[in-house]
GROMACS .gro file of C-alpha atoms in nm:
model
  350
    1MET     CA    1   3.904  -5.500  -6.452
    2LYS     CA    2   3.606  -5.482  -6.681
    3ILE     CA    3   3.532  -5.113  -6.725
    4LEU     CA    4   3.248  -4.930  -6.899
    5ILE     CA    5   3.351  -4.600  -7.054
    6THR     CA    6   3.070  -4.382  -7.182
    7GLY     CA    7   3.163  -4.137  -7.457
    8THR     CA    8   3.439  -4.342  -7.627
    9ALA     CA    9   3.374  -4.178  -7.964
   10GLY     CA   10   3.452  -3.855  -7.780
   11PHE     CA   11   3.784  -3.686  -7.712
   12ILE     CA   12   3.867  -3.791  -7.356
   13GLY     CA   13   3.686  -4.125  -7.373
   14PHE     CA   14   3.887  -4.232  -7.679
   15HIS     CA   15   4.220  -4.158  -7.509
   16LEU     CA   16   4.116  -4.322  -7.182
   17ALA     CA   17   4.004  -4.641  -7.357
   18GLU     CA   18   4.339  -4.667  -7.535
   19ARG     CA   19   4.529  -4.626  -7.208
   20LEU     CA   20   4.324  -4.883  -7.016
   21LEU     CA   21   4.344  -5.133  -7.300
   22ALA     CA   22   4.720  -5.090  -7.314
   23ARG     CA   23   4.751  -5.201  -6.953
   24GLY     CA   24   4.525  -5.503  -7.003
   25ASP     CA   25   4.179  -5.400  -6.885
   26ASP     CA   26   3.865  -5.518  -7.063
   27VAL     CA   27   3.675  -5.214  -7.191
   28VAL     CA   28   3.322  -5.171  -7.319
   29GLY     CA   29   3.278  -4.837  -7.492
   30LEU     CA   30   2.943  -4.665  -7.534
   31ASP     CA   31   2.852  -4.357  -7.739
   32ASN     CA   32   2.544  -4.232  -7.923
   33ILE     CA   33   2.760  -4.064  -8.194
   34ASN     CA   34   2.536  -3.758  -8.213
   35ASN     CA   35   2.593  -3.476  -8.459
   36TYR     CA   36   2.680  -3.198  -8.213
   37TYR     CA   37   3.004  -3.179  -8.411
   38ASP     CA   38   3.148  -3.360  -8.715
   39VAL     CA   39   3.066  -3.731  -8.681
   40ASN     CA   40   3.354  -3.815  -8.915
   41LEU     CA   41   3.595  -3.719  -8.639
   42LYS     CA   42   3.406  -3.945  -8.397
   43TYR     CA   43   3.419  -4.236  -8.639
   44GLY     CA   44   3.787  -4.154  -8.694
   45ARG     CA   45   3.855  -4.200  -8.323
   46LEU     CA   46   3.666  -4.529  -8.324
   47ALA     CA   47   3.860  -4.647  -8.629
   48ALA     CA   48   4.187  -4.565  -8.450
   49SER     CA   49   4.071  -4.806  -8.178
   50GLY     CA   50   3.984  -5.075  -8.432
   51ILE     CA   51   3.607  -5.017  -8.452
   52ALA     CA   52   3.499  -5.023  -8.817
   53ARG     CA   53   3.244  -4.757  -8.913
   54ASP     CA   54   3.044  -4.992  -9.134
   55GLU     CA   55   2.995  -5.232  -8.842
   56VAL     CA   56   2.857  -4.968  -8.603
   57ALA     CA   57   2.479  -4.973  -8.564
   58PRO     CA   58   2.246  -4.881  -8.275
   59GLY     CA   59   2.241  -5.154  -8.010
   60THR     CA   60   2.499  -5.373  -8.183
   61MET     CA   61   2.814  -5.476  -7.991
   62VAL     CA   62   3.121  -5.443  -8.216
   63GLN     CA   63   3.453  -5.616  -8.147
   64SER     CA   64   3.769  -5.412  -8.204
   65SER     CA   65   4.013  -5.541  -8.466
   66ARG     CA   66   4.304  -5.386  -8.276
   67HIS     CA   67   4.225  -5.473  -7.914
   68GLU     CA   68   4.101  -5.813  -7.803
   69GLY     CA   69   3.967  -5.657  -7.485
   70TYR     CA   70   3.767  -5.376  -7.649
   71ARG     CA   71   3.404  -5.383  -7.760
   72PHE     CA   72   3.187  -5.087  -7.857
   73VAL     CA   73   2.812  -5.032  -7.862
   74GLN     CA   74   2.627  -4.737  -8.011
   75MET     CA   75   2.363  -4.646  -7.754
   76ASP     CA   76   2.195  -4.332  -7.626
   77LEU     CA   77   2.190  -4.291  -7.249
   78ALA     CA   78   1.828  -4.178  -7.283
   79ASP     CA   79   1.756  -4.549  -7.344
   80GLY     CA   80   1.740  -4.644  -6.978
   81ALA     CA   81   1.621  -4.998  -7.047
   82GLY     CA   82   1.904  -5.059  -7.293
   83VAL     CA   83   2.165  -4.927  -7.050
   84ALA     CA   84   2.021  -5.143  -6.771
   85ARG     CA   85   2.046  -5.453  -6.993
   86LEU     CA   86   2.407  -5.369  -7.072
   87PHE     CA   87   2.493  -5.358  -6.701
   88GLU     CA   88   2.302  -5.682  -6.638
   89ASN     CA   89   2.487  -5.864  -6.917
   90GLU     CA   90   2.838  -5.730  -6.857
   91LYS     CA   91   2.877  -5.704  -6.476
   92PHE     CA   92   3.119  -5.410  -6.479
   93ASP     CA   93   3.380  -5.366  -6.206
   94ALA     CA   94   3.404  -4.992  -6.266
   95VAL     CA   95   3.234  -4.722  -6.472
   96CYS     CA   96   3.389  -4.405  -6.611
   97HIS     CA   97   3.108  -4.179  -6.725
   98LEU     CA   98   3.236  -3.920  -6.971
   99ALA     CA   99   2.941  -3.895  -7.212
  100ALA     CA  100   2.758  -3.562  -7.192
  101GLN     CA  101   2.622  -3.280  -7.401
  102ALA     CA  102   2.920  -3.047  -7.392
  103GLY     CA  103   2.963  -2.680  -7.469
  104VAL     CA  104   2.877  -2.370  -7.268
  105ARG     CA  105   2.754  -2.156  -7.559
  106TYR     CA  106   2.542  -2.431  -7.714
  107SER     CA  107   2.353  -2.462  -7.385
  108LEU     CA  108   2.208  -2.118  -7.456
  109GLU     CA  109   2.073  -2.245  -7.789
  110ASN     CA  110   1.948  -2.593  -7.704
  111PRO     CA  111   1.892  -2.625  -7.328
  112ALA     CA  112   1.675  -2.936  -7.357
  113ALA     CA  113   1.971  -3.137  -7.491
  114TYR     CA  114   2.155  -3.076  -7.164
  115ILE     CA  115   1.869  -3.199  -6.948
  116ASP     CA  116   1.817  -3.509  -7.164
  117SER     CA  117   2.184  -3.605  -7.186
  118ASN     CA  118   2.345  -3.474  -6.869
  119ILE     CA  119   2.065  -3.521  -6.615
  120VAL     CA  120   1.845  -3.802  -6.747
  121GLY     CA  121   2.143  -3.978  -6.900
  122PHE     CA  122   2.333  -3.971  -6.570
  123LEU     CA  123   2.032  -4.110  -6.385
  124HIS     CA  124   2.039  -4.404  -6.628
  125ILE     CA  125   2.400  -4.467  -6.520
  126LEU     CA  126   2.337  -4.426  -6.148
  127GLU     CA  127   2.046  -4.668  -6.133
  128PRO     CA  128   2.229  -4.974  -6.276
  129CYS     CA  129   2.538  -4.886  -6.069
  130ARG     CA  130   2.306  -4.916  -5.771
  131HIS     CA  131   2.156  -5.248  -5.876
  132HIS     CA  132   2.465  -5.425  -6.012
  133GLY     CA  133   2.733  -5.373  -5.750
  134VAL     CA  134   2.975  -5.149  -5.941
  135ASN     CA  135   3.289  -5.104  -5.731
  136HIS     CA  136   3.361  -4.748  -5.843
  137LEU     CA  137   3.183  -4.482  -6.049
  138VAL     CA  138   3.408  -4.209  -6.186
  139TYR     CA  139   3.228  -3.927  -6.365
  140ALA     CA  140   3.318  -3.608  -6.549
  141SER     CA  141   3.231  -3.278  -6.391
  142SER     CA  142   3.365  -2.943  -6.512
  143SER     CA  143   3.551  -2.633  -6.400
  144SER     CA  144   3.244  -2.443  -6.521
  145VAL     CA  145   3.073  -2.527  -6.189
  146TYR     CA  146   3.279  -2.252  -6.023
  147GLY     CA  147   3.064  -1.995  -6.205
  148LEU     CA  148   3.077  -1.654  -6.042
  149ASN     CA  149   3.351  -1.757  -5.798
  150ARG     CA  150   3.644  -1.515  -5.810
  151GLY     CA  151   3.869  -1.677  -5.548
  152LEU     CA  152   4.165  -1.808  -5.750
  153PRO     CA  153   4.290  -2.072  -5.777
  154PHE     CA  154   3.961  -2.262  -5.777
  155SER     CA  155   3.960  -2.515  -5.494
  156VAL     CA  156   3.728  -2.807  -5.426
  157GLU     CA  157   3.692  -2.658  -5.077
  158GLN     CA  158   3.492  -2.369  -5.227
  159THR     CA  159   3.116  -2.381  -5.264
  160VAL     CA  160   2.986  -2.383  -5.623
  161ASP     CA  161   2.634  -2.247  -5.600
  162HIS     CA  162   2.639  -1.976  -5.868
  163PRO     CA  163   2.666  -2.127  -6.219
  164VAL     CA  164   2.650  -1.892  -6.518
  165SER     CA  165   2.531  -2.143  -6.781
  166LEU     CA  166   2.288  -2.433  -6.794
  167TYR     CA  167   2.581  -2.660  -6.887
  168ALA     CA  168   2.748  -2.570  -6.557
  169ALA     CA  169   2.422  -2.618  -6.369
  170THR     CA  170   2.382  -2.969  -6.509
  171LYS     CA  171   2.737  -3.061  -6.410
  172LYS     CA  172   2.677  -2.935  -6.056
  173SER     CA  173   2.352  -3.132  -6.056
  174CYS     CA  174   2.543  -3.448  -6.150
  175GLU     CA  175   2.771  -3.401  -5.851
  176LEU     CA  176   2.468  -3.373  -5.624
  177MET     CA  177   2.299  -3.676  -5.781
  178ALA     CA  178   2.616  -3.886  -5.743
  179HIS     CA  179   2.647  -3.785  -5.379
  180ALA     CA  180   2.286  -3.877  -5.308
  181TYR     CA  181   2.331  -4.224  -5.460
  182SER     CA  182   2.661  -4.267  -5.281
  183HIS     CA  183   2.496  -4.180  -4.951
  184LEU     CA  184   2.184  -4.389  -5.002
  185TYR     CA  185   2.333  -4.697  -5.168
  186HIS     CA  186   2.701  -4.681  -5.065
  187ILE     CA  187   2.827  -4.651  -5.424
  188PRO     CA  188   3.190  -4.529  -5.427
  189ALA     CA  189   3.180  -4.231  -5.664
  190THR     CA  190   3.440  -3.974  -5.768
  191GLY     CA  191   3.376  -3.659  -5.971
  192LEU     CA  192   3.655  -3.489  -6.166
  193ARG     CA  193   3.626  -3.123  -6.257
  194PHE     CA  194   3.810  -3.093  -6.589
  195PHE     CA  195   3.977  -2.764  -6.683
  196THR     CA  196   3.986  -2.680  -7.060
  197VAL     CA  197   4.121  -3.006  -7.200
  198TYR     CA  198   4.305  -2.997  -7.535
  199GLY     CA  199   4.528  -3.220  -7.744
  200PRO     CA  200   4.527  -3.460  -8.044
  201TRP     CA  201   4.180  -3.580  -8.148
  202GLY     CA  202   4.031  -3.283  -7.957
  203ARG     CA  203   3.685  -3.137  -8.003
  204PRO     CA  204   3.640  -2.910  -8.306
  205ASP     CA  205   3.415  -2.671  -8.112
  206MET     CA  206   3.696  -2.573  -7.874
  207ALA     CA  207   3.949  -2.291  -7.912
  208MET     CA  208   4.254  -2.505  -7.993
  209PHE     CA  209   4.082  -2.670  -8.289
  210LEU     CA  210   3.890  -2.362  -8.407
  211PHE     CA  211   4.195  -2.137  -8.409
  212THR     CA  212   4.425  -2.391  -8.576
  213ARG     CA  213   4.177  -2.463  -8.854
  214ALA     CA  214   4.099  -2.096  -8.919
  215ILE     CA  215   4.464  -1.988  -8.929
  216LEU     CA  216   4.557  -2.267  -9.171
  217GLU     CA  217   4.259  -2.176  -9.392
  218ASN     CA  218   4.355  -1.804  -9.390
  219LYS     CA  219   4.037  -1.714  -9.204
  220PRO     CA  220   4.009  -1.469  -8.912
  221ILE     CA  221   3.961  -1.596  -8.556
  222GLN     CA  222   3.712  -1.457  -8.306
  223VAL     CA  223   3.879  -1.353  -7.980
  224PHE     CA  224   3.626  -1.283  -7.706
  225ASN     CA  225   3.670  -1.020  -7.435
  226HIS     CA  226   3.950  -0.882  -7.656
  227GLY     CA  227   4.169  -1.173  -7.547
  228HIS     CA  228   4.162  -1.074  -7.180
  229MET     CA  229   4.055  -1.415  -7.053
  230ALA     CA  230   4.270  -1.688  -6.902
  231ARG     CA  231   4.228  -2.062  -6.872
  232SER     CA  232   4.397  -2.361  -6.709
  233PHE     CA  233   4.464  -2.530  -7.042
  234THR     CA  234   4.521  -2.897  -6.960
  235TYR     CA  235   4.681  -3.148  -7.197
  236ILE     CA  236   4.494  -3.473  -7.260
  237ASP     CA  237   4.774  -3.701  -7.131
  238ASP     CA  238   4.757  -3.533  -6.791
  239ILE     CA  239   4.382  -3.585  -6.781
  240VAL     CA  240   4.412  -3.954  -6.867
  241ASP     CA  241   4.692  -4.006  -6.611
  242ALA     CA  242   4.459  -3.874  -6.343
  243LEU     CA  243   4.160  -4.073  -6.461
  244VAL     CA  244   4.348  -4.402  -6.450
  245LYS     CA  245   4.481  -4.335  -6.100
  246VAL     CA  246   4.138  -4.231  -5.976
  247ILE     CA  247   3.963  -4.534  -6.127
  248ASP     CA  248   4.206  -4.755  -5.934
  249LYS     CA  249   4.130  -4.584  -5.602
  250PRO     CA  250   3.758  -4.602  -5.514
  251ALA     CA  251   3.627  -4.310  -5.314
  252ALA     CA  252   3.608  -4.363  -4.941
  253PRO     CA  253   3.415  -4.185  -4.665
  254ASN     CA  254   3.587  -3.901  -4.483
  255PRO     CA  255   3.580  -4.006  -4.114
  256ASP     CA  256   3.652  -3.647  -4.006
  257TRP     CA  257   3.365  -3.491  -4.200
  258ASN     CA  258   3.167  -3.252  -3.981
  259GLY     CA  259   2.810  -3.154  -4.066
  260GLU     CA  260   2.846  -2.833  -3.865
  261ASP     CA  261   3.141  -2.726  -4.083
  262PRO     CA  262   3.086  -2.933  -4.399
  263ASP     CA  263   3.369  -2.996  -4.644
  264PRO     CA  264   3.220  -2.954  -4.996
  265ALA     CA  265   3.473  -3.195  -5.152
  266SER     CA  266   3.418  -3.501  -4.932
  267SER     CA  267   3.146  -3.669  -4.730
  268PRO     CA  268   3.067  -3.936  -4.471
  269ALA     CA  269   2.947  -4.121  -4.783
  270PRO     CA  270   3.207  -4.269  -5.022
  271HIS     CA  271   3.201  -3.968  -5.254
  272ARG     CA  272   3.483  -3.733  -5.352
  273VAL     CA  273   3.530  -3.443  -5.595
  274TYR     CA  274   3.868  -3.335  -5.738
  275ASN     CA  275   3.998  -3.069  -5.974
  276ILE     CA  276   4.214  -3.184  -6.262
  277GLY     CA  277   4.376  -2.896  -6.445
  278SER     CA  278   4.693  -2.700  -6.488
  279SER     CA  279   4.795  -2.474  -6.201
  280GLU     CA  280   4.919  -2.228  -6.466
  281SER     CA  281   4.652  -1.993  -6.597
  282VAL     CA  282   4.737  -1.885  -6.954
  283GLU     CA  283   4.586  -1.573  -7.108
  284LEU     CA  284   4.400  -1.635  -7.432
  285LYS     CA  285   4.632  -1.400  -7.622
  286ALA     CA  286   4.935  -1.602  -7.512
  287PHE     CA  287   4.759  -1.927  -7.609
  288ILE     CA  288   4.702  -1.789  -7.959
  289ASP     CA  289   5.068  -1.682  -7.971
  290ALA     CA  290   5.167  -2.044  -7.899
  291ILE     CA  291   4.944  -2.170  -8.181
  292GLU     CA  292   5.094  -1.916  -8.423
  293GLU     CA  293   5.444  -2.024  -8.322
  294ALA     CA  294   5.362  -2.393  -8.373
  295LEU     CA  295   5.203  -2.323  -8.712
  296GLY     CA  296   5.463  -2.074  -8.827
  297LYS     CA  297   5.177  -1.846  -8.929
  298LYS     CA  298   5.003  -1.540  -8.787
  299ALA     CA  299   4.632  -1.514  -8.713
  300GLU     CA  300   4.397  -1.236  -8.814
  301ARG     CA  301   4.226  -1.160  -8.483
  302ILE     CA  302   3.874  -1.016  -8.459
  303LEU     CA  303   3.839  -0.875  -8.107
  304LEU     CA  304   3.490  -0.917  -7.962
  305PRO     CA  305   3.318  -0.854  -7.626
  306MET     CA  306   3.259  -1.117  -7.361
  307GLN     CA  307   3.010  -1.392  -7.447
  308PRO     CA  308   2.716  -1.482  -7.218
  309GLY     CA  309   2.801  -1.783  -7.000
  310ASP     CA  310   3.180  -1.725  -7.013
  311VAL     CA  311   3.401  -1.654  -6.713
  312LEU     CA  312   3.709  -1.433  -6.708
  313GLU     CA  313   3.961  -1.678  -6.566
  314THR     CA  314   4.000  -2.034  -6.445
  315ARG     CA  315   4.294  -2.168  -6.246
  316ALA     CA  316   4.299  -2.510  -6.083
  317ASP     CA  317   4.410  -2.598  -5.733
  318CYS     CA  318   4.483  -2.973  -5.763
  319THR     CA  319   4.623  -3.018  -5.412
  320ALA     CA  320   4.349  -3.264  -5.315
  321LEU     CA  321   4.406  -3.477  -5.626
  322GLN     CA  322   4.781  -3.479  -5.571
  323GLN     CA  323   4.735  -3.588  -5.211
  324ALA     CA  324   4.490  -3.862  -5.310
  325VAL     CA  325   4.667  -4.021  -5.608
  326GLY     CA  326   5.000  -3.841  -5.650
  327ILE     CA  327   4.912  -3.678  -5.981
  328THR     CA  328   4.955  -3.318  -6.095
  329PRO     CA  329   4.943  -3.193  -6.457
  330LYS     CA  330   5.291  -3.142  -6.606
  331VAL     CA  331   5.264  -3.075  -6.983
  332MET     CA  332   5.328  -2.708  -7.057
  333VAL     CA  333   5.112  -2.522  -7.311
  334GLU     CA  334   5.388  -2.477  -7.571
  335GLU     CA  335   5.458  -2.852  -7.576
  336GLY     CA  336   5.091  -2.950  -7.581
  337VAL     CA  337   5.003  -2.703  -7.857
  338GLN     CA  338   5.287  -2.833  -8.075
  339LYS     CA  339   5.165  -3.192  -8.030
  340PHE     CA  340   4.813  -3.091  -8.129
  341VAL     CA  341   4.934  -2.904  -8.438
  342ASN     CA  342   5.148  -3.202  -8.543
  343TRP     CA  343   4.845  -3.432  -8.512
  344TYR     CA  344   4.617  -3.187  -8.696
  345ARG     CA  345   4.856  -3.154  -8.990
  346GLU     CA  346   4.894  -3.531  -9.020
  347TYR     CA  347   4.524  -3.618  -8.974
  348TYR     CA  348   4.395  -3.358  -9.220
  349GLY     CA  349   4.691  -3.376  -9.456
  350VAL     CA  350   4.773  -3.008  -9.422
   0.00000   0.00000   0.00000
């Protein structure tokens, strides 16, 4: 297939592009390479895929030196006309939309970035999908949509109407927008709610990266809610396994859907939503213990209260995903943390 992946200078997009290229797909990667976090890491990911930094320029298509089937273009999704031209020229079979303004806490500081990137940017993906006959749109949602829900594990059968951050609200909005386009224009669309993804080449604003860097630099780490939070930490390989399987299986209507007792996860339109995350919820203190074990070094922990926009616990029910594509996460935290630490030491020469 010819597949557009948005966000290929990002963590998940980079890994997904490598996996699809390895099996022989043609991939066009798109990213605006913004400065939300260190752009050197973004260019490092691109370089690992054979995209030379000195060749990257806005609007210019760059051919990979490592993969014959990979081309990259620096483009902002706010450029609706540019995105539309890309779809017109390339005639994609499928789209995996991973680009977004990420980060719960940053959404408290710069809310406009989330509207511009996550809402307007997604509209500029939906419109050309509508006009150019894309066979399947797969897009990133987030476990943050569960908000104030306390029924664990989180299931796609639950309603998600009480977000606690603007980031979560934009991700819920994307699910609603995708469903509307799927209903109106019969676009097969699948949303994946990611649960705390970590691993090599991960984002430096997330706990795995922050804690590892601070411990190695003999700096204290900030532990919110005194460590009494838990997350479904999910290793990147499990995420990519699911993405590939989902891309290959376009969403289909649910013939048994009942408007009098509506299923939130499916529809009479070809639209589905799945969780992808570990069924094991790991307390933050235990996660830090695993990092210390992998590093062979103890952390100085500064215990702080809960942050606005955070939730106490996430735990994923992936039954629907397993039934649909036969995939459940399998990498345990201790193994995944060790792989991240090994990558970090090698990449940064520590």
